[in-house]
Coordinates of C-alpha atoms and ligand atoms in Angstrom, one line a residue:
X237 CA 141.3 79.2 57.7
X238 CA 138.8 81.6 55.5
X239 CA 140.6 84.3 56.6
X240 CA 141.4 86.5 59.4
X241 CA 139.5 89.2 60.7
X242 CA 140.4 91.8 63.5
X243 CA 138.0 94.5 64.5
X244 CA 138.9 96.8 67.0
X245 CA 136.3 98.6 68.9
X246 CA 132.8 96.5 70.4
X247 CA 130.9 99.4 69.8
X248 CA 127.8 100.4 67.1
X249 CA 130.1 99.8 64.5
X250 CA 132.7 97.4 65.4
X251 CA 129.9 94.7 67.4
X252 CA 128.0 94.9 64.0
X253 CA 130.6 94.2 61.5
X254 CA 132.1 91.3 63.6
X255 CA 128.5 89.8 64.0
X256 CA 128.0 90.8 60.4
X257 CA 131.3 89.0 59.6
X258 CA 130.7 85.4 61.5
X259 CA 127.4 85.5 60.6
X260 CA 128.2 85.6 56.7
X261 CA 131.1 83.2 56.9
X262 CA 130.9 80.7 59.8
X263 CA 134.6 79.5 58.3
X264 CA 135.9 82.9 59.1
X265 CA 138.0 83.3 62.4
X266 CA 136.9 87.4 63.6
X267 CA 138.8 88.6 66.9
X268 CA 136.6 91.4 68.2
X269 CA 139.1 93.7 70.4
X270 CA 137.4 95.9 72.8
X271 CA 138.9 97.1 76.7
X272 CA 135.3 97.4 78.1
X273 CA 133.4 94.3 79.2
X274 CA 130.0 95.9 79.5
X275 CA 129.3 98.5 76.6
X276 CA 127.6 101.8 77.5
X277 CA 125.8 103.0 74.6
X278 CA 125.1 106.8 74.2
X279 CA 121.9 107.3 72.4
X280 CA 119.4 107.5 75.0
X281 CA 122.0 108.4 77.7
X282 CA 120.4 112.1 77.3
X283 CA 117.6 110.0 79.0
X284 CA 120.0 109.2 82.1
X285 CA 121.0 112.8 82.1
X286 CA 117.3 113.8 82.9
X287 CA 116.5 111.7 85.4
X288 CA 114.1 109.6 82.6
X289 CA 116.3 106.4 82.7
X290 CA 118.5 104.1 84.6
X291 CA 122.1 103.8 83.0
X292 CA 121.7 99.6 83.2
X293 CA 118.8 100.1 80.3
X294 CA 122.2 101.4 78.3
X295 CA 124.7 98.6 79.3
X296 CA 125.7 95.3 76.6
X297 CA 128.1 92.9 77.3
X298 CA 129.4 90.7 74.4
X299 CA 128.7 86.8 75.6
X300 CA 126.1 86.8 72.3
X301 CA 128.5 87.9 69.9
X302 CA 131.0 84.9 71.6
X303 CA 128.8 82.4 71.7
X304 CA 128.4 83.1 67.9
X305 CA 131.9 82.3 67.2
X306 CA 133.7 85.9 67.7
X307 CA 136.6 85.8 69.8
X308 CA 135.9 88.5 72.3
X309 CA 139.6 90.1 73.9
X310 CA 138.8 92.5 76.6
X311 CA 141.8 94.5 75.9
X312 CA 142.6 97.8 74.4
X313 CA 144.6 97.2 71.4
X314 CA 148.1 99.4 71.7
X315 CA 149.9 99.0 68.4
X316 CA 149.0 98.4 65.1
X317 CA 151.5 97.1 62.0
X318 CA 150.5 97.5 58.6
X319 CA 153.2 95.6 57.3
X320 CA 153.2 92.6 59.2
X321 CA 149.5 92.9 59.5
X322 CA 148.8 92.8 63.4
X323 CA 147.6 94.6 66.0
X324 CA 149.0 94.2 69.3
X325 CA 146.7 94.6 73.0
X326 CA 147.9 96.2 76.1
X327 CA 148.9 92.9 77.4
X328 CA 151.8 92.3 75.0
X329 CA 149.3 90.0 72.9
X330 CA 149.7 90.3 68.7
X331 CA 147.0 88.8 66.3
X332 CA 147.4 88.8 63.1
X333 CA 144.9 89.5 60.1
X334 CA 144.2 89.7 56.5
X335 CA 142.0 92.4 57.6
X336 CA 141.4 94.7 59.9
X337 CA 138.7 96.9 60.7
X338 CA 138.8 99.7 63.0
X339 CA 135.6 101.4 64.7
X340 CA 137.3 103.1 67.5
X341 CA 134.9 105.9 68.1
X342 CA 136.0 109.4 69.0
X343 CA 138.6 110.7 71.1
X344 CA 138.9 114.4 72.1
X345 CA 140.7 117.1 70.4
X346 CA 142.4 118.5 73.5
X347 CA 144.9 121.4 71.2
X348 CA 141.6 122.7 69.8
X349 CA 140.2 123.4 73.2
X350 CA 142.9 125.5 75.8
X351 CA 142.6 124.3 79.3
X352 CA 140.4 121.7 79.2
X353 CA 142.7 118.8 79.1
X354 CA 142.1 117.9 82.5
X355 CA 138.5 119.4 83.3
X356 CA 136.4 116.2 82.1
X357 CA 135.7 116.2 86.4
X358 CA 134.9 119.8 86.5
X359 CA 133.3 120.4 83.2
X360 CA 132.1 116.7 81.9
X361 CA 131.6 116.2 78.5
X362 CA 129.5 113.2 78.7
X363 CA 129.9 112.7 75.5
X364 CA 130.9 108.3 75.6
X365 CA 128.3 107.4 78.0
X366 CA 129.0 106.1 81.7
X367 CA 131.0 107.3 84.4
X368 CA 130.8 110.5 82.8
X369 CA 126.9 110.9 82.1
X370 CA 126.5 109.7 85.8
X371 CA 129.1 112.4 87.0
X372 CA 127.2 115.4 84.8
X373 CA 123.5 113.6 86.3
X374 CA 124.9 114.1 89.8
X375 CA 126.0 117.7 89.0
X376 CA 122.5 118.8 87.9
X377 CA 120.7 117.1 90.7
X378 CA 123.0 119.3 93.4
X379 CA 122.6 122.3 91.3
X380 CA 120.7 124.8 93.0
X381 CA 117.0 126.3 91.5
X382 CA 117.9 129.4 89.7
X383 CA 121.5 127.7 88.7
X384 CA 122.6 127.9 84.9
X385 CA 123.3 125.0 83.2
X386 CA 126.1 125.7 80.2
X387 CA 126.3 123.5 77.3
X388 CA 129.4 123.9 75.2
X389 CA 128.8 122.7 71.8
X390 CA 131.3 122.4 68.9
X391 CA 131.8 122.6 65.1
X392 CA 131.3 119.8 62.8
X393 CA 132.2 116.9 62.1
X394 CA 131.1 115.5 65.9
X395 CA 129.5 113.0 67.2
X396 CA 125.9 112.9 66.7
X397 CA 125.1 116.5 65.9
X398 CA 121.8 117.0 67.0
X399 CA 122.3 115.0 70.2
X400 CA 123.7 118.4 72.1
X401 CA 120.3 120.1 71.5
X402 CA 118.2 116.9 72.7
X403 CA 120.6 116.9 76.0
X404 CA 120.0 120.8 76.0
X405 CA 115.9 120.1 75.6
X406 CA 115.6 117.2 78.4
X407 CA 118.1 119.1 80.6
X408 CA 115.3 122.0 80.3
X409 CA 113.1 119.3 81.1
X410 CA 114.6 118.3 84.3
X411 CA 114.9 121.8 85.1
X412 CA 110.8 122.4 84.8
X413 CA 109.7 119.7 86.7
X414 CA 112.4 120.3 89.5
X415 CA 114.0 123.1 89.4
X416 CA 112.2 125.9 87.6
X417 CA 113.8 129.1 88.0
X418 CA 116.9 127.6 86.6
X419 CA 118.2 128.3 82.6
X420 CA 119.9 126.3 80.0
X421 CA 122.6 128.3 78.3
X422 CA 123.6 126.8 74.9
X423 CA 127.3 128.2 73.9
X424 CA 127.1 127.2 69.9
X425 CA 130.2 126.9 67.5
X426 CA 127.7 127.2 64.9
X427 CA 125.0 129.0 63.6
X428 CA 123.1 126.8 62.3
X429 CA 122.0 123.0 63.4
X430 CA 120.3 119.8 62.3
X431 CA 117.1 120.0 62.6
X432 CA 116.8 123.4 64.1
X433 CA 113.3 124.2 63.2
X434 CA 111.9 120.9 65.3
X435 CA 114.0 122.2 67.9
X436 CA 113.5 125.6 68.1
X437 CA 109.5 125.4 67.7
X438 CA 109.4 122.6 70.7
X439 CA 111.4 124.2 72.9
X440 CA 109.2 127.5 72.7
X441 CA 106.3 125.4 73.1
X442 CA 107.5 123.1 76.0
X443 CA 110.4 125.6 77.5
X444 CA 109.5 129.1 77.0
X445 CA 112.2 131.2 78.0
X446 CA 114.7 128.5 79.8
X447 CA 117.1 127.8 77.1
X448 CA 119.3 130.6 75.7
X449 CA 121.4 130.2 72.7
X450 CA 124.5 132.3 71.4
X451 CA 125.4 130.9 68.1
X452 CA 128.5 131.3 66.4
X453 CA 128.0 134.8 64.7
X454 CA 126.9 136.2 68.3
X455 CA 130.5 134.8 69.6
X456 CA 128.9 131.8 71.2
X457 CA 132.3 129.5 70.0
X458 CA 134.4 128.6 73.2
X459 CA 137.7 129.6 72.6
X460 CA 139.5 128.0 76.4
X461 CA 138.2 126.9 79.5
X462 CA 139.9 127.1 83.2
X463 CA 138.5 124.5 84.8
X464 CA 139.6 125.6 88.4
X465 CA 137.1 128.4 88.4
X466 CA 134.7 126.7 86.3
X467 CA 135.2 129.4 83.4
X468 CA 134.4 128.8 79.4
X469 CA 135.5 131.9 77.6
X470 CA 134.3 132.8 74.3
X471 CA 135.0 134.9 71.8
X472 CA 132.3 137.1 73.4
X473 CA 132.8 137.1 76.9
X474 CA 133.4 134.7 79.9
X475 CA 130.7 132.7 81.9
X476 CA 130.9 130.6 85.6
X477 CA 127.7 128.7 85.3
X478 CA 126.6 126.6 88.0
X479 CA 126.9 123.6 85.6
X480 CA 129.2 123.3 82.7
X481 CA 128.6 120.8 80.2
X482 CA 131.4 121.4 78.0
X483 CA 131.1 119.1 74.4
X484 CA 135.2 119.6 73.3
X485 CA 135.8 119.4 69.5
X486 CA 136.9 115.8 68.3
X487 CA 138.9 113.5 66.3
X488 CA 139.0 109.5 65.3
X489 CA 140.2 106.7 68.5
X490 CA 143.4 107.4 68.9
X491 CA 144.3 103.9 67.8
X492 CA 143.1 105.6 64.1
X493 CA 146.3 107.7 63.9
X494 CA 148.6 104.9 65.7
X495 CA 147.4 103.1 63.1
X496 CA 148.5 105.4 60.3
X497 CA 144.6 105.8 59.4
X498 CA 143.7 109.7 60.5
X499 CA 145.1 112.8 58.6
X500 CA 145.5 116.1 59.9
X501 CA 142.0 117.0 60.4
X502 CA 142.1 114.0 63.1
X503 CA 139.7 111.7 61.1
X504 CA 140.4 108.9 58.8
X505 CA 140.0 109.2 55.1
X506 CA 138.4 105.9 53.3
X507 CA 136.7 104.7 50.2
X508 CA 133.2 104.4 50.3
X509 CA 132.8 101.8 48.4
X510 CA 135.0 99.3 50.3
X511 CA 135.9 101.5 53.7
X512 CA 139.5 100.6 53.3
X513 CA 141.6 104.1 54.7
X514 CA 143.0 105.8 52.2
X515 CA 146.5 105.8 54.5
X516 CA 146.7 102.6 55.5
X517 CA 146.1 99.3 53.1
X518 CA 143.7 96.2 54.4
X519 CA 142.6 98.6 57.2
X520 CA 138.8 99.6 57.0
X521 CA 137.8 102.4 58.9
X522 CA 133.9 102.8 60.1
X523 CA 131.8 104.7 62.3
X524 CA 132.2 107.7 63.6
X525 CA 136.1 107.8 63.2
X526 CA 135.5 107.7 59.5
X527 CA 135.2 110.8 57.5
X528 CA 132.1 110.0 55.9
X529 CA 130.9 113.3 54.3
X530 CA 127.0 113.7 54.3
X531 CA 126.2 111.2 56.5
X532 CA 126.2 112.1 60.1
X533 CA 128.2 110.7 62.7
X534 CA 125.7 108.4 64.6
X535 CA 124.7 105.0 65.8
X536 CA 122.9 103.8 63.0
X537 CA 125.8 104.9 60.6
X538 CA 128.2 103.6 62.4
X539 CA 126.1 99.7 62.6
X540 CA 124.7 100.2 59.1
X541 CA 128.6 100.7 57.8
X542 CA 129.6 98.1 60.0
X543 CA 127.8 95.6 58.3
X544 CA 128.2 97.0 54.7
X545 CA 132.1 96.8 55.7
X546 CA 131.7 93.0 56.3
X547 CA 129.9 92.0 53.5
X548 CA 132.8 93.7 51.6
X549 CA 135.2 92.1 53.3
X550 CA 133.6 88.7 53.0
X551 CA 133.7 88.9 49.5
X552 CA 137.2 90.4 49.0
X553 CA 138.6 87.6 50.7
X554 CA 136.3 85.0 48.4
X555 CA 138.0 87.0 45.8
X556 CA 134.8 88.8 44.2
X557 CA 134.2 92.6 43.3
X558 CA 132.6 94.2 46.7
X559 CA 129.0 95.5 45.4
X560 CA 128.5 99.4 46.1
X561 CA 127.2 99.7 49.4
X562 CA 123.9 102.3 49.9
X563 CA 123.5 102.6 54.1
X564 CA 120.3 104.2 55.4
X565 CA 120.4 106.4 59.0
X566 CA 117.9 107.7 61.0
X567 CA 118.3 109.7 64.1
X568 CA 115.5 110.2 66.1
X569 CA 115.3 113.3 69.1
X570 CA 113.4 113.5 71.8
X571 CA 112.8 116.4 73.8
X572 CA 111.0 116.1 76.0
X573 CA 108.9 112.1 77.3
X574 CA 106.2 111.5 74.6
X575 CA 107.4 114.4 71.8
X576 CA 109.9 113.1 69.4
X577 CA 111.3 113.9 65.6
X578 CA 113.2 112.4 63.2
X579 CA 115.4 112.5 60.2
X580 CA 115.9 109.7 58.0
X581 CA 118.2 110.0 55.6
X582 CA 119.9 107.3 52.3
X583 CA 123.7 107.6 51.4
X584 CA 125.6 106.3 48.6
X585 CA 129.7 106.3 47.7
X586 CA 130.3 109.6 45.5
X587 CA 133.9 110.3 44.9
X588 CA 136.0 109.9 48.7
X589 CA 132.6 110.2 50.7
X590 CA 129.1 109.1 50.9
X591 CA 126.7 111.4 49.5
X592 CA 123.0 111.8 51.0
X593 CA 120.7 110.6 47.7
X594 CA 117.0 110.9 47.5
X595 CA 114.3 109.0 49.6
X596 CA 115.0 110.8 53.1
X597 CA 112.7 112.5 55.4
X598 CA 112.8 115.1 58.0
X599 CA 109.6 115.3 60.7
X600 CA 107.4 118.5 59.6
X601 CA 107.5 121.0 61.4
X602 CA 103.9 122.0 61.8
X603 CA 102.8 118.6 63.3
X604 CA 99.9 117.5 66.0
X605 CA 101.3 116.4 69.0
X606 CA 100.2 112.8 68.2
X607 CA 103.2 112.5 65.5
X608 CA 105.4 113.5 68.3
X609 CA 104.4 110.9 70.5
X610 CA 104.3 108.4 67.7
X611 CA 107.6 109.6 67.0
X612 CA 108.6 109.4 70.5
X613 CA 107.6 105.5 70.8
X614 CA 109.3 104.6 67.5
X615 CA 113.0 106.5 68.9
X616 CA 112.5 104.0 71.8
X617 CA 111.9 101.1 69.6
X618 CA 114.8 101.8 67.2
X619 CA 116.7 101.6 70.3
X620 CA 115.7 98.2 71.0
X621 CA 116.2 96.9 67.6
X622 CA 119.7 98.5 67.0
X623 CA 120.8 97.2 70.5
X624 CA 119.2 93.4 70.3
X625 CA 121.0 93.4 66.3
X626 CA 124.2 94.6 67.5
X627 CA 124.5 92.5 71.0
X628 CA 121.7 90.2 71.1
Ligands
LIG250 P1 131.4 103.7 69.6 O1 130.0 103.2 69.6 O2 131.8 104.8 70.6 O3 132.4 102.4 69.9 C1 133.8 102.6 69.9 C2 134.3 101.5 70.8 O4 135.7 101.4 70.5 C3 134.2 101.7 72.3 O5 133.5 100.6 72.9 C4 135.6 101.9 72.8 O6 135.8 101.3 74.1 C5 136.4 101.1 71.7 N1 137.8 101.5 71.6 C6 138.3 102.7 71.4 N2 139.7 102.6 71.4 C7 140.0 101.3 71.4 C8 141.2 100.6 71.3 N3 142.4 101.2 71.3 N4 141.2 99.3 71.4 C9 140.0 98.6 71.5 N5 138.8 99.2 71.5 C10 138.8 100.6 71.5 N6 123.3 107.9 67.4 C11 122.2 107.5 66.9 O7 122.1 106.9 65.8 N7 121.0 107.9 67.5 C12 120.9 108.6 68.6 O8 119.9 108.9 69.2 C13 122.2 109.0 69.2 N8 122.2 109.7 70.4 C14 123.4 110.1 70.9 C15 123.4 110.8 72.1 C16 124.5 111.3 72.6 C17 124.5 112.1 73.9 C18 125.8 110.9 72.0 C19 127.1 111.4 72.7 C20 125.8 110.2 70.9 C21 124.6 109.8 70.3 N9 124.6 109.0 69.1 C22 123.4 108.6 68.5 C23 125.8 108.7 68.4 C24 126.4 107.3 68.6 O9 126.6 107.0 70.0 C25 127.8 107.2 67.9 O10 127.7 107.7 66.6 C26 128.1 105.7 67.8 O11 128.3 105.2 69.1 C27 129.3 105.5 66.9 O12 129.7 104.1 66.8 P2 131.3 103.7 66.7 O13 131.3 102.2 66.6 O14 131.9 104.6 65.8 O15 131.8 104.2 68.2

């Protein structure tokens, strides 16, 4: 054949690329290896959280990208060979590739967070979308008025780094219309955030007083967590809120370091210019597992490196020089229905990482309320786009 392609992971990065992939090169034969038959996709699930959104508006299954020629195995892949070049599934199945391309997502960093191993029931993350966000939705719609609602956030690199302080903003939200003596209690492993200003000026315009944040230099990192009691610890003191919401620290799929593909920070070093992991050879590595440098960890990265990673790949194979790939991102928040931001940002290859380079845009601060709506309307339209070019 044309060549060989394996992607593992259906998500924002791995559906792309293998559409990207077939779509480029009819000829090529791309196995797309992903457990889940429906995909639950996270931006937006902040939405479900609040009681703004049904989860179904967040689900994808895959028969588009199959009946475009990807092979579509619902199974987790287990093992991965460099040398021979394969990857095995759960079921004892091995395909073989000249390439593979790995867009596993995140899995948590359990060491870096003492006693949560085992609290996702007691203290849901939410942080992959589904049984999770439906779990966390259920806990805030038992709470009590006058509960407190505790939102654990980490350090970078994460997932989506503004995304705690939307869930934080629509949680207040949910809390005004229905519950309005309760509090939102941001626990912050850093001082400052993306975007902060937007933030900070909306929620005392829309929130007042109901979301309190200790930042890093007040001792608002979360240093362990006993489930059993519902406790998060800091380095300042303890708190049992009524809710806890805790966001632990993160690291690449774990299929990354199987793989050979994450060092010790947990994420997976790789050339820009190609995404081919600096540990492991014919194995690209995008989306958030990557360690991308200035761009952030999001949906649109993860699909707009996706398909810079198969036009790469389809020309490696055809034995031509990959061009330099420039991606674009924008991450849109919204806090509360009909007032929205943005941040739109360009990224190029510089050295081991992409580097932000000119041409982006944050939302101004001091803005009518119409831009906010506007902005608002577009974030649910750049939904629809990025879900009907990644699944159909
Ligand atoms: P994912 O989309 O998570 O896909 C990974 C896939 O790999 C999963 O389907 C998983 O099942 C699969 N997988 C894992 N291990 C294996 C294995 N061993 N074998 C096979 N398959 C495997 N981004 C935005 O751009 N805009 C937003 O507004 C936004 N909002 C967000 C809000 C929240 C609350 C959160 C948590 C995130 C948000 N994001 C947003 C971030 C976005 O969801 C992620 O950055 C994006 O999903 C990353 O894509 P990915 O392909 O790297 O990983």
């Amino acid at each position: 054949s044309a060549g060989r392609v394996v992607v593992v992971g259906g998500g924002f990065g791995g559906a792309a690329c293998s559409r990207a992939l077939k779509r480029a090169n009819a000829a090529l034969q791309v196995t797309l290896i992903e457990p889940n038959e429906v995909f639950t996709a996270c931006p937006f699930s902040n939405e479900v959280l609040a009681g703004l959104r049904g989860i179904e508006l967040q689900q994808f299954g895959y028969d588009r990208l199959a009946s475009e020629g990807v092979t579509v195995i619902n199974q987790a892949a287990t093992k991965i060979d460099p040398q021979q070049r394969s990857v095995v599934v759960a079921d004892g199945t091995s395909f073989p590739y000249d390439h593979l391309v790995l867009s596993p997502g995140i899995d948590f960093h359990f060491e870096a967070l003492p006693g949560y191993d085992d609290a996702s029931e007691k203290m849901p993350h939410a942080w992959k979308a589904g049984a999770q966000t439906l779990l966390l939705r259920r806990q805030l719609e038992a709470m009590e008025d006058g509960g407190v609602v505790a939102i654990a956030i980490p350090a970078n690199p994460s997932r989506c780094p503004p995304a705690p302080y939307e869930r934080a903003s629509l949680i207040a939200h949910f809390l005004k219309t229905k519950k309005p003596r309760s509090k939102v209690l941001i626990l912050d492993a850093k001082d400052n955030f993306s975007q902060q200003r937007l933030f900070e000026k909306a929620w005392k315009e829309l929130y007042g007083d109901m979301i309190e944040r200790v930042a890093l230099s007040q001792g608002g990192r979360v240093t362990s967590v006993d489930p059993s009691t519902r406790t998060i610890v800091t380095e300042f003191g303890n708190y049992t809120p009524d809710v806890a919401n805790v966001i632990p620290p993160q690291r690449a799929g774990h299929i990354a370091e199987i793989a050979g593909a994450a060092d010790a920070t947990g994420w997976c070093p790789i050339d820009p210019v190609t995404f081919e992991s600096k540990l492991a050879p014919a194995i690209h590595v995008v989306g958030d597992a990557c360690l991308g440098g200035g761009i952030p960890k999001s949906a649109s990265a993860a699909s707009a490196q996706g398909k810079a990673c198969a036009a790469v790949i389809v020309n490696l194979l055809a034995g031509r020089t990959p061009e330099t790939p420039r991606l674009t991102g924008v991450c849109y928040n919204t806090v509360a229905p009909g007032y929205g931001f943005s941040l739109a940002g360009n990224y190029q290859p510089k050295g081991d990482i992409f580097a932000e380079v000119e041409g982006g845009a944050t939302s101004p601060v001091d803005a009518p309320r119409e831009l906010r709506a506007r902005e608002a309307a577009e974030a649910e339209r750049w939904f629809q786009t990025i879900t009907a070019d990644t699944f159909g």
